[in-house]
Tab-separated table of C-alpha atoms in Angstrom:
chain	number	residue	atom	x	y	z
Z	2	MET	CA	0.068	-0.001	-0.538
Z	3	PHE	CA	3.079	2.645	0.965
Z	4	ALA	CA	6.174	1.640	-1.530
Z	5	ASP	CA	8.791	3.143	-2.563
Z	6	VAL	CA	9.345	5.332	0.094
Z	7	LEU	CA	12.724	6.251	0.510
Z	8	CYS	CA	13.417	7.451	5.062
Z	9	VAL	CA	16.287	10.074	4.182
Z	10	THR	CA	16.737	13.196	5.861
Z	11	VAL	CA	17.640	16.252	4.175
Z	12	VAL	CA	18.581	19.108	5.614
Z	13	GLN	CA	19.168	22.280	3.766
Z	14	ALA	CA	20.379	25.255	5.489
Z	15	GLN	CA	21.604	28.986	4.259
Z	16	ASP	CA	21.760	31.646	7.781
Z	17	GLY	CA	20.595	29.967	9.961
Z	18	TRP	CA	17.152	28.324	7.378
Z	19	GLY	CA	17.045	25.035	7.816
Z	20	VAL	CA	14.143	22.615	6.468
Z	21	THR	CA	14.292	18.566	7.256
Z	22	TYR	CA	12.146	16.593	5.561
Z	23	THR	CA	11.987	13.219	6.199
Z	24	ALA	CA	11.424	11.386	3.777
Z	25	THR	CA	12.714	12.240	-0.383
Z	26	ASN	CA	9.507	10.390	-2.146
Z	27	ILE	CA	6.759	9.061	-0.733
Z	28	CYS	CA	4.433	6.287	-3.191
Z	29	ALA	CA	0.523	6.502	-2.340
Z	30	ILE	CA	-1.886	4.945	-3.257
Z	31	LYS	CA	-5.334	6.493	-4.873
Z	32	GLY	CA	-7.567	7.495	-1.935
Z	33	SER	CA	-5.744	6.768	0.654
Z	34	THR	CA	-4.192	8.674	3.222
Z	35	VAL	CA	-0.783	10.601	3.510
Z	36	ASN	CA	0.807	12.553	5.717
Z	37	ILE	CA	5.026	14.159	5.533
Z	38	ARG	CA	6.820	15.554	7.895
Z	39	CYS	CA	9.628	17.959	8.366
Z	40	THR	CA	11.290	19.751	11.219
Z	41	TYR	CA	12.774	24.119	10.642
Z	42	THR	CA	15.291	26.313	11.833
Z	43	TYR	CA	15.277	29.978	11.027
Z	44	PRO	CA	17.473	32.598	12.202
Z	45	SER	CA	17.026	33.629	16.359
Z	46	ASN	CA	16.651	36.981	15.579
Z	47	LEU	CA	13.037	37.171	13.702
Z	48	ARG	CA	9.575	35.766	14.377
Z	49	VAL	CA	7.438	33.662	12.517
Z	50	GLN	CA	4.134	34.416	11.434
Z	51	GLU	CA	3.007	32.058	8.766
Z	52	THR	CA	3.918	28.845	7.735
Z	53	PHE	CA	2.426	27.074	5.099
Z	54	TRP	CA	3.014	23.901	3.134
Z	55	HIS	CA	2.954	24.479	-0.871
Z	56	THR	CA	3.338	22.493	-4.589
Z	57	GLN	CA	5.859	23.485	-6.257
Z	58	GLN	CA	5.641	26.907	-8.446
Z	59	THR	CA	6.354	28.917	-11.514
Z	60	ASN	CA	7.688	32.322	-11.596
Z	61	THR	CA	4.922	32.751	-8.878
Z	62	ASP	CA	4.581	33.162	-5.132
Z	63	PRO	CA	4.089	30.084	-3.785
Z	64	VAL	CA	0.496	29.073	-2.570
Z	65	ASP	CA	-0.889	27.801	0.627
Z	66	LEU	CA	-1.724	24.269	-0.351
Z	67	LYS	CA	-5.291	25.328	2.643
Z	68	THR	CA	-6.413	27.751	0.332
Z	69	GLN	CA	-6.731	25.759	-2.853
Z	70	SER	CA	-9.831	24.588	-3.924
Z	71	GLU	CA	-8.693	20.614	-5.007
Z	72	TYR	CA	-7.250	20.594	-1.518
Z	73	SER	CA	-10.226	21.492	-0.125
Z	74	GLY	CA	-11.749	19.636	3.007
Z	75	ARG	CA	-8.619	17.489	2.176
Z	76	VAL	CA	-6.074	18.848	3.666
Z	77	GLN	CA	-4.780	19.553	7.582
Z	78	TYR	CA	-1.199	21.186	9.104
Z	79	GLN	CA	-0.126	20.201	12.394
Z	80	CYS	CA	2.393	21.779	14.152
Z	81	GLU	CA	4.278	22.532	17.504
Z	82	ASP	CA	7.471	23.201	17.959
Z	83	LYS	CA	8.989	23.993	15.269
Z	84	THR	CA	7.392	20.568	13.672
Z	85	CYS	CA	5.527	20.436	11.226
Z	86	ALA	CA	3.001	18.445	9.036
Z	87	LEU	CA	1.247	17.527	6.432
Z	88	THR	CA	-1.837	15.645	6.350
Z	89	ILE	CA	-3.957	15.005	2.930
Z	90	ARG	CA	-7.111	12.607	3.093
Z	91	ASP	CA	-8.650	11.272	0.196
Z	92	LEU	CA	-5.835	11.441	-2.706
Z	93	ARG	CA	-5.894	11.914	-6.582
Z	94	GLU	CA	-3.839	11.362	-9.053
Z	95	THR	CA	-3.566	14.318	-9.427
Z	96	ASP	CA	-1.992	15.319	-6.722
Z	97	SER	CA	1.533	13.852	-7.441
Z	98	ALA	CA	3.290	16.758	-6.435
Z	99	GLU	CA	6.619	18.164	-5.164
Z	100	TYR	CA	5.707	19.512	-1.519
Z	101	LYS	CA	7.640	22.337	0.425
Z	102	PHE	CA	6.951	23.452	3.677
Z	103	ARG	CA	7.282	27.652	4.396
Z	104	VAL	CA	8.200	29.975	6.636
Z	105	ILE	CA	7.293	33.662	6.347
Z	106	THR	CA	8.722	35.482	9.452
Z	107	ASN	CA	8.148	38.990	10.359
Z	108	GLU	CA	11.062	41.525	7.962
Z	109	PRO	CA	9.546	41.738	4.475
Z	110	THR	CA	13.148	39.177	3.335
Z	111	GLY	CA	12.716	37.023	5.801
Z	112	LYS	CA	10.649	34.292	4.216
Z	113	TYR	CA	12.235	30.828	3.124
Z	114	SER	CA	11.684	27.603	1.731
Z	115	GLY	CA	12.873	23.871	2.339
Z	116	SER	CA	14.360	22.834	-1.476
Z	117	PRO	CA	14.687	19.893	-2.001
Z	118	GLY	CA	10.950	18.818	-0.923
Z	119	VAL	CA	8.894	15.479	-0.810
Z	120	THR	CA	7.578	14.091	-3.898
Z	121	LEU	CA	4.940	12.571	-3.233
Z	122	SER	CA	3.880	9.883	-6.330
Z	123	VAL	CA	0.067	9.087	-6.501
Z	124	ARG	CA	-0.850	5.533	-8.300
Z	125	VAL	CA	-3.749	3.876	-9.078
Z	126	ASN	CA	-4.497	0.250	-6.793
Z	127	GLN	CA	-2.699	-2.004	-9.123
Z	128	PHE	CA	-2.906	-5.623	-10.163
Z	129	PRO	CA	-1.086	-8.077	-11.328
Z	130	THR	CA	-0.488	-7.358	-15.259
Z	131	TRP	CA	-1.494	-11.443	-15.690
Z	132	ILE	CA	-2.800	-14.332	-13.360
Z	133	GLU	CA	-3.109	-18.483	-14.602
Z	134	LEU	CA	-5.336	-20.075	-12.894
Z	135	THR	CA	-5.657	-24.080	-12.018
Z	136	CYS	CA	-8.607	-26.368	-12.191
Z	137	HIS	CA	-7.199	-29.084	-10.060
Z	138	SER	CA	-8.790	-31.925	-9.185
Z	139	SER	CA	-9.142	-34.931	-6.694
Z	140	CYS	CA	-9.522	-38.218	-9.038
Z	141	GLN	CA	-6.881	-37.724	-11.729
Z	142	LEU	CA	-8.050	-37.136	-15.042
Z	143	PRO	CA	-7.232	-38.262	-18.027
Z	144	ASP	CA	-4.492	-36.349	-19.739
Z	145	HIS	CA	-6.147	-35.338	-22.857
Z	146	THR	CA	-9.809	-34.187	-20.138
Z	147	SER	CA	-11.085	-30.443	-21.404
Z	148	TYR	CA	-12.416	-28.454	-18.960
Z	149	VAL	CA	-15.019	-25.443	-18.007
Z	150	TRP	CA	-14.221	-21.693	-16.594
Z	151	TYR	CA	-16.054	-19.130	-15.267
Z	152	ARG	CA	-16.687	-15.145	-15.122
Z	153	ASN	CA	-19.904	-14.757	-13.262
Z	154	GLU	CA	-21.113	-17.858	-13.555
Z	155	GLN	CA	-20.670	-16.882	-17.020
Z	156	LYS	CA	-19.052	-19.677	-19.181
Z	157	ALA	CA	-15.629	-18.122	-20.083
Z	158	GLU	CA	-12.672	-19.306	-23.423
Z	159	GLY	CA	-10.931	-21.875	-23.396
Z	160	GLU	CA	-10.657	-26.015	-22.234
Z	161	LYS	CA	-7.642	-26.077	-20.918
Z	162	ARG	CA	-6.572	-26.983	-17.989
Z	163	TYR	CA	-4.327	-23.498	-17.494
Z	164	PHE	CA	-6.913	-20.464	-17.782
Z	165	HIS	CA	-4.721	-17.069	-18.636
Z	166	LEU	CA	-6.196	-13.890	-16.985
Z	167	GLN	CA	-5.128	-10.988	-18.830
Z	168	THR	CA	-6.431	-8.485	-16.678
Z	169	VAL	CA	-8.271	-8.966	-13.764
Z	170	ASP	CA	-10.522	-7.063	-11.470
Z	171	PRO	CA	-11.173	-7.385	-8.561
Z	172	ALA	CA	-15.144	-8.250	-8.587
Z	173	ASP	CA	-15.437	-10.636	-10.005
Z	174	ARG	CA	-15.011	-14.857	-9.440
Z	175	TYR	CA	-13.104	-17.017	-11.012
Z	176	TYR	CA	-14.168	-21.035	-11.110
Z	177	CYS	CA	-14.125	-24.316	-12.987
Z	178	ALA	CA	-14.944	-27.300	-14.081
Z	179	ILE	CA	-14.657	-30.578	-15.686
Z	180	LYS	CA	-16.600	-30.845	-18.926
Z	181	GLY	CA	-19.389	-33.130	-18.661
Z	182	PRO	CA	-20.128	-33.393	-15.884
Z	183	GLU	CA	-20.289	-29.880	-15.383
Z	184	GLY	CA	-22.674	-29.547	-12.279
Z	185	PHE	CA	-19.803	-29.964	-9.984
Z	186	PRO	CA	-17.387	-26.719	-10.578
Z	187	SER	CA	-14.762	-26.135	-7.845
Z	188	SER	CA	-14.998	-23.409	-5.096
Z	189	PRO	CA	-14.600	-20.297	-6.705
Z	190	VAL	CA	-11.189	-17.529	-6.027
Z	191	TYR	CA	-11.612	-13.773	-6.422
Z	192	ALA	CA	-9.802	-11.493	-4.538
Z	193	PRO	CA	-10.052	-9.793	-0.816
Z	194	LYS	CA	-13.670	-7.941	-1.137
Z	195	LEU	CA	-16.247	-6.752	2.360
Z	196	LEU	CA	-13.051	-5.817	3.783
Z	197	SER	CA	-13.915	-4.780	7.783
Z	198	VAL	CA	-12.306	-3.588	10.955
Z	199	SER	CA	-13.547	-3.936	14.674
Z	200	VAL	CA	-12.454	-2.995	17.531
Z	201	SER	CA	-12.187	-5.251	20.962
Z	202	PRO	CA	-13.806	-3.507	23.340
Z	203	SER	CA	-15.846	-1.831	21.886
Z	204	ALA	CA	-16.491	0.689	24.508
Z	205	GLU	CA	-14.710	4.128	24.821
Z	206	ILE	CA	-10.700	4.058	24.177
Z	207	VAL	CA	-9.020	5.296	27.555
Z	208	GLU	CA	-6.201	5.667	27.848
Z	209	GLY	CA	-3.058	2.941	29.498
Z	210	SER	CA	-6.109	0.109	29.248
Z	211	SER	CA	-5.682	-2.419	26.346
Z	212	LEU	CA	-7.140	-2.573	22.178
Z	213	THR	CA	-7.399	-4.906	19.802
Z	214	LEU	CA	-8.271	-3.847	16.225
Z	215	THR	CA	-8.969	-6.928	13.701
Z	216	CYS	CA	-8.620	-6.315	10.305
Z	217	SER	CA	-11.737	-9.911	7.866
Z	218	SER	CA	-12.645	-9.842	4.635
Z	219	ASP	CA	-14.387	-12.211	2.773
Z	220	ALA	CA	-11.162	-13.594	0.625
Z	221	ASN	CA	-10.309	-16.908	-1.641
Z	222	PRO	CA	-7.305	-17.948	-1.248
Z	223	ALA	CA	-6.697	-16.514	1.287
Z	224	ALA	CA	-6.093	-13.142	1.912
Z	225	ASN	CA	-2.348	-12.008	3.408
Z	226	TYR	CA	-2.743	-8.794	5.716
Z	227	THR	CA	-1.098	-5.927	6.730
Z	228	TRP	CA	-1.713	-2.840	8.935
Z	229	TYR	CA	-0.152	0.442	8.500
Z	230	LYS	CA	-0.073	3.733	10.256
Z	231	GLU	CA	-0.645	7.264	8.394
Z	232	ASN	CA	3.359	8.370	8.411
Z	233	GLN	CA	3.252	4.641	6.643
Z	234	THR	CA	4.457	3.039	9.121
Z	235	LEU	CA	4.056	-1.320	9.265
Z	236	LEU	CA	2.695	-2.844	12.025
Z	237	SER	CA	1.646	-5.972	11.921
Z	238	LYS	CA	1.572	-8.391	8.896
Z	239	GLU	CA	-0.935	-10.181	11.499
Z	240	PRO	CA	-4.302	-9.811	10.576
Z	241	GLN	CA	-4.661	-8.415	14.589
Z	242	LEU	CA	-3.480	-4.959	15.716
Z	243	ILE	CA	-2.226	-5.534	19.510
Z	244	PHE	CA	-2.221	-2.415	22.225
Z	245	SER	CA	-0.803	-3.268	25.600
Z	246	SER	CA	-1.325	0.079	26.960
Z	247	ILE	CA	-3.060	2.463	24.485
Z	248	GLN	CA	-1.550	6.038	25.117
Z	249	SER	CA	-2.389	9.150	23.320
Z	250	SER	CA	1.027	9.713	21.836
Z	251	ASP	CA	-1.712	5.759	19.284
Z	252	SER	CA	-3.997	8.331	18.004
Z	253	GLY	CA	-4.235	8.466	14.895
Z	254	GLU	CA	-5.319	6.646	11.407
Z	255	TYR	CA	-5.002	2.984	11.031
Z	256	TYR	CA	-4.736	0.880	7.559
Z	257	CYS	CA	-5.545	-2.460	7.185
Z	258	THR	CA	-4.797	-4.708	3.985
Z	259	ALA	CA	-5.060	-7.852	2.482
Z	260	GLU	CA	-4.422	-9.526	0.046
Z	261	ASN	CA	-3.671	-11.951	-2.581
Z	262	ASP	CA	-2.950	-12.790	-5.604
Z	263	LEU	CA	-6.468	-12.097	-8.029
Z	264	GLY	CA	-5.444	-8.220	-5.977
Z	265	THR	CA	-5.778	-5.838	-2.911
Z	266	SER	CA	-8.644	-4.140	-0.413
Z	267	THR	CA	-7.514	-1.273	2.160
Z	268	LYS	CA	-9.736	-0.011	5.004
Z	269	ASN	CA	-9.196	2.966	7.090
Z	270	MET	CA	-9.623	3.004	11.575
Z	271	LEU	CA	-9.645	6.371	13.143
Z	272	ILE	CA	-8.178	5.917	17.027
Z	273	ASP	CA	-9.047	8.836	18.971
Z	274	THR	CA	-7.491	7.282	22.223
Z	275	PRO	CA	-7.818	10.959	25.399
Z	276	GLN	CA	-5.627	11.785	27.032
Z	277	SER	CA	-6.234	11.396	30.817
Z	278	PHE	CA	-4.472	14.952	33.038
Z	279	LEU	CA	-3.769	14.635	36.692
Z	280	SER	CA	-3.094	17.091	38.897
Z	281	VAL	CA	-2.630	17.917	42.976
Z	282	SER	CA	-3.495	21.371	44.364
Z	283	VAL	CA	-3.073	23.024	47.002
Z	284	SER	CA	-4.875	25.005	49.683
Z	285	PRO	CA	-4.496	28.089	50.410
Z	286	SER	CA	-1.900	28.732	47.374
Z	287	ALA	CA	-0.143	31.627	49.827
Z	288	GLU	CA	3.043	30.830	51.614
Z	289	ILE	CA	1.198	28.671	54.957
Z	290	VAL	CA	3.118	29.135	57.736
Z	291	GLU	CA	4.237	26.794	60.849
Z	292	GLY	CA	0.828	25.439	62.351
Z	293	SER	CA	-1.482	26.777	60.047
Z	294	SER	CA	-3.540	23.410	58.099
Z	295	VAL	CA	-3.398	22.907	54.188
Z	296	THR	CA	-5.789	20.776	51.688
Z	297	LEU	CA	-4.067	19.001	48.976
Z	298	THR	CA	-6.267	17.842	45.847
Z	299	CYS	CA	-6.471	15.887	44.031
Z	300	SER	CA	-8.348	15.443	40.611
Z	301	SER	CA	-8.464	13.202	37.117
Z	302	ASP	CA	-10.891	13.707	34.393
Z	303	ALA	CA	-11.225	9.848	34.991
Z	304	ASN	CA	-14.070	7.172	33.404
Z	305	PRO	CA	-15.300	5.320	35.204
Z	306	ALA	CA	-14.444	8.021	38.115
Z	307	ALA	CA	-11.539	7.186	39.933
Z	308	ASN	CA	-10.988	6.343	43.854
Z	309	TYR	CA	-8.040	8.250	45.646
Z	310	THR	CA	-5.055	7.199	47.503
Z	311	TRP	CA	-2.545	9.510	49.187
Z	312	TYR	CA	1.468	8.206	49.999
Z	313	LYS	CA	4.205	9.997	51.249
Z	314	GLU	CA	7.993	8.557	49.645
Z	315	ASN	CA	9.811	5.852	51.275
Z	316	GLU	CA	6.610	5.476	53.878
Z	317	GLU	CA	4.626	2.146	52.917
Z	318	SER	CA	1.077	2.600	54.119
Z	319	PRO	CA	-1.072	5.815	52.856
Z	320	LYS	CA	-1.734	8.678	54.533
Z	321	ALA	CA	-5.198	8.653	53.495
Z	322	SER	CA	-8.380	8.199	51.207
Z	323	GLY	CA	-10.536	10.448	49.509
Z	324	GLN	CA	-10.180	13.215	46.729
Z	325	THR	CA	-8.264	15.109	49.844
Z	326	PHE	CA	-5.143	14.820	52.295
Z	327	THR	CA	-5.798	17.639	54.763
Z	328	ILE	CA	-2.581	17.901	56.946
Z	329	THR	CA	-3.225	19.630	60.349
Z	330	ASP	CA	-0.682	21.577	63.120
Z	331	ILE	CA	1.790	21.768	59.284
Z	332	ARG	CA	5.299	21.234	61.068
Z	333	PRO	CA	8.367	20.604	59.557
Z	334	GLU	CA	8.097	16.044	59.230
Z	335	HIS	CA	5.637	16.876	56.556
Z	336	SER	CA	8.138	17.540	54.417
Z	337	GLY	CA	8.410	15.894	51.312
Z	338	LYS	CA	6.806	13.771	48.514
Z	339	TYR	CA	3.545	13.120	48.107
Z	340	TYR	CA	2.240	10.790	45.971
Z	341	CYS	CA	-1.750	10.841	45.400
Z	342	GLU	CA	-2.795	8.675	43.235
Z	343	ALA	CA	-5.226	7.645	40.188
Z	344	GLN	CA	-6.954	4.068	39.857
Z	345	ASN	CA	-10.469	3.463	38.110
Z	346	THR	CA	-11.229	-0.199	36.559
Z	347	ARG	CA	-8.959	0.666	32.957
Z	348	GLY	CA	-6.317	1.391	35.052
Z	349	ARG	CA	-4.278	3.168	37.660
Z	350	HIS	CA	-1.529	6.617	37.582
Z	351	ASN	CA	0.366	8.738	39.723
Z	352	THR	CA	1.361	12.736	39.483
Z	353	THR	CA	3.080	13.669	42.657
Z	354	SER	CA	4.195	17.006	45.149
Z	355	GLN	CA	6.669	18.552	47.076
Z	356	LEU	CA	6.455	19.712	50.620
Z	357	THR	CA	8.787	22.278	51.955
Z	358	VAL	CA	8.763	22.797	55.524
Z	359	VAL	CA	11.630	26.220	55.573
Z	360	ALA	CA	12.579	28.127	58.680
Z	361	GLY	CA	13.529	31.657	58.337
Z	362	CYS	CA	14.812	34.241	61.179
Z	363	LEU	CA	12.635	37.757	61.711
Z	364	TYR	CA	14.494	39.634	64.002
Z	365	LEU	CA	13.216	43.205	65.427
Z	366	GLN	CA	15.117	45.781	67.608
Z	367	ILE	CA	13.259	47.303	70.136
Z	368	HIS	CA	15.062	48.737	73.685
Z	369	SER	CA	16.828	45.220	73.437
Z	370	CYS	CA	16.979	42.415	70.990
Z	371	TYR	CA	14.596	40.131	70.537
Z	372	PHE	CA	14.675	36.638	67.914
Z	373	SER	CA	12.024	34.858	66.416
Z	374	CYS	CA	11.612	32.446	64.449
Z	375	TYR	CA	9.557	30.715	61.636
Z	376	PHE	CA	8.875	28.114	59.365
Z	377	ALA	CA	7.225	28.640	56.753
Z	378	LEU	CA	5.461	26.096	53.458
Z	379	TYR	CA	5.840	26.407	50.131
Z	380	MET	CA	4.046	24.173	48.128
Z	381	GLU	CA	4.853	23.554	44.124
Z	382	PRO	CA	2.438	21.847	42.813
Z	383	THR	CA	3.446	19.562	39.492
Z	384	GLN	CA	1.047	17.833	36.659
Z	385	LEU	CA	1.477	14.886	35.467
Z	386	ARG	CA	-0.096	14.175	30.862
Z	387	VAL	CA	-0.122	10.769	31.301
């Protein structure tokens, strides 16, 4: 499905400008989705105002793909931290072109396109130029036996044991019979059809849980299966694609290809794994003086709702259970790392917060010198996205 991919990084740099593509040539099938990725650099004294992808132009300024009618609704950009990906869906043969990434800054001359770009070739799914079918019998037949061949219930020319096909339509079905007792034909052979992808479990996908994608089809001979992700990475050559602990980074479009000697069929499946969020907050958020109290609150977007348990570093026994944990009469010995663990039937995650009791001194001078100390509690909240 994704053939002829040359994964060679190309870097073009000039006075701080540079674009690095993850591929120089990509071959994709008509109707599929392709991802073209790059990273870029620019002079540190400039400020980026716009980035976009374009095809090679002649004597004209590059035009943003998103503004071109032929790409309407099929193009998506995903750009972050000097990394940008171009996604083109429902590929057409006319999409075959050289694609370049362009950076425009706040300076009139501060414009740059990474060249050479990425050459995309979109092809119609190709089938063999010819196929030879052989009619077999469990009985030993005389050499002069004649055969009858059928294509979609219609007799085809030829009475030999071998039948040659110059062109193959994946919708066709072929079978043979011995001439004379034609009421006992062979089982038909045909390209994969009725391709489907199932998801197990069928409930909403939860980060950290297991997930299995199963590809199935009706084909004879039996189909071979391959799984790809949108970035053209081969993931599996089995009917099933298994995630033991799916993560938000696994989100994307997946493709299953079923193939036998008579043809190929492809089915896509979009996987969206919501990112779980777990955080700890402290109240009051201002400086806390020794002897006061502090409340730690753990929150998450877990579904089903999570049960919360609090631990302190290097202590095996939990300090508390529940979404909040209150420490009264704060003392220096309360310093340390506190862990909030959220758990439901889908799994468990935890995050930490550091409580630090810092000693400070105040000097007061009236007629004599008094010395007093106070302890301040600082909360350094951390957030962990899992």
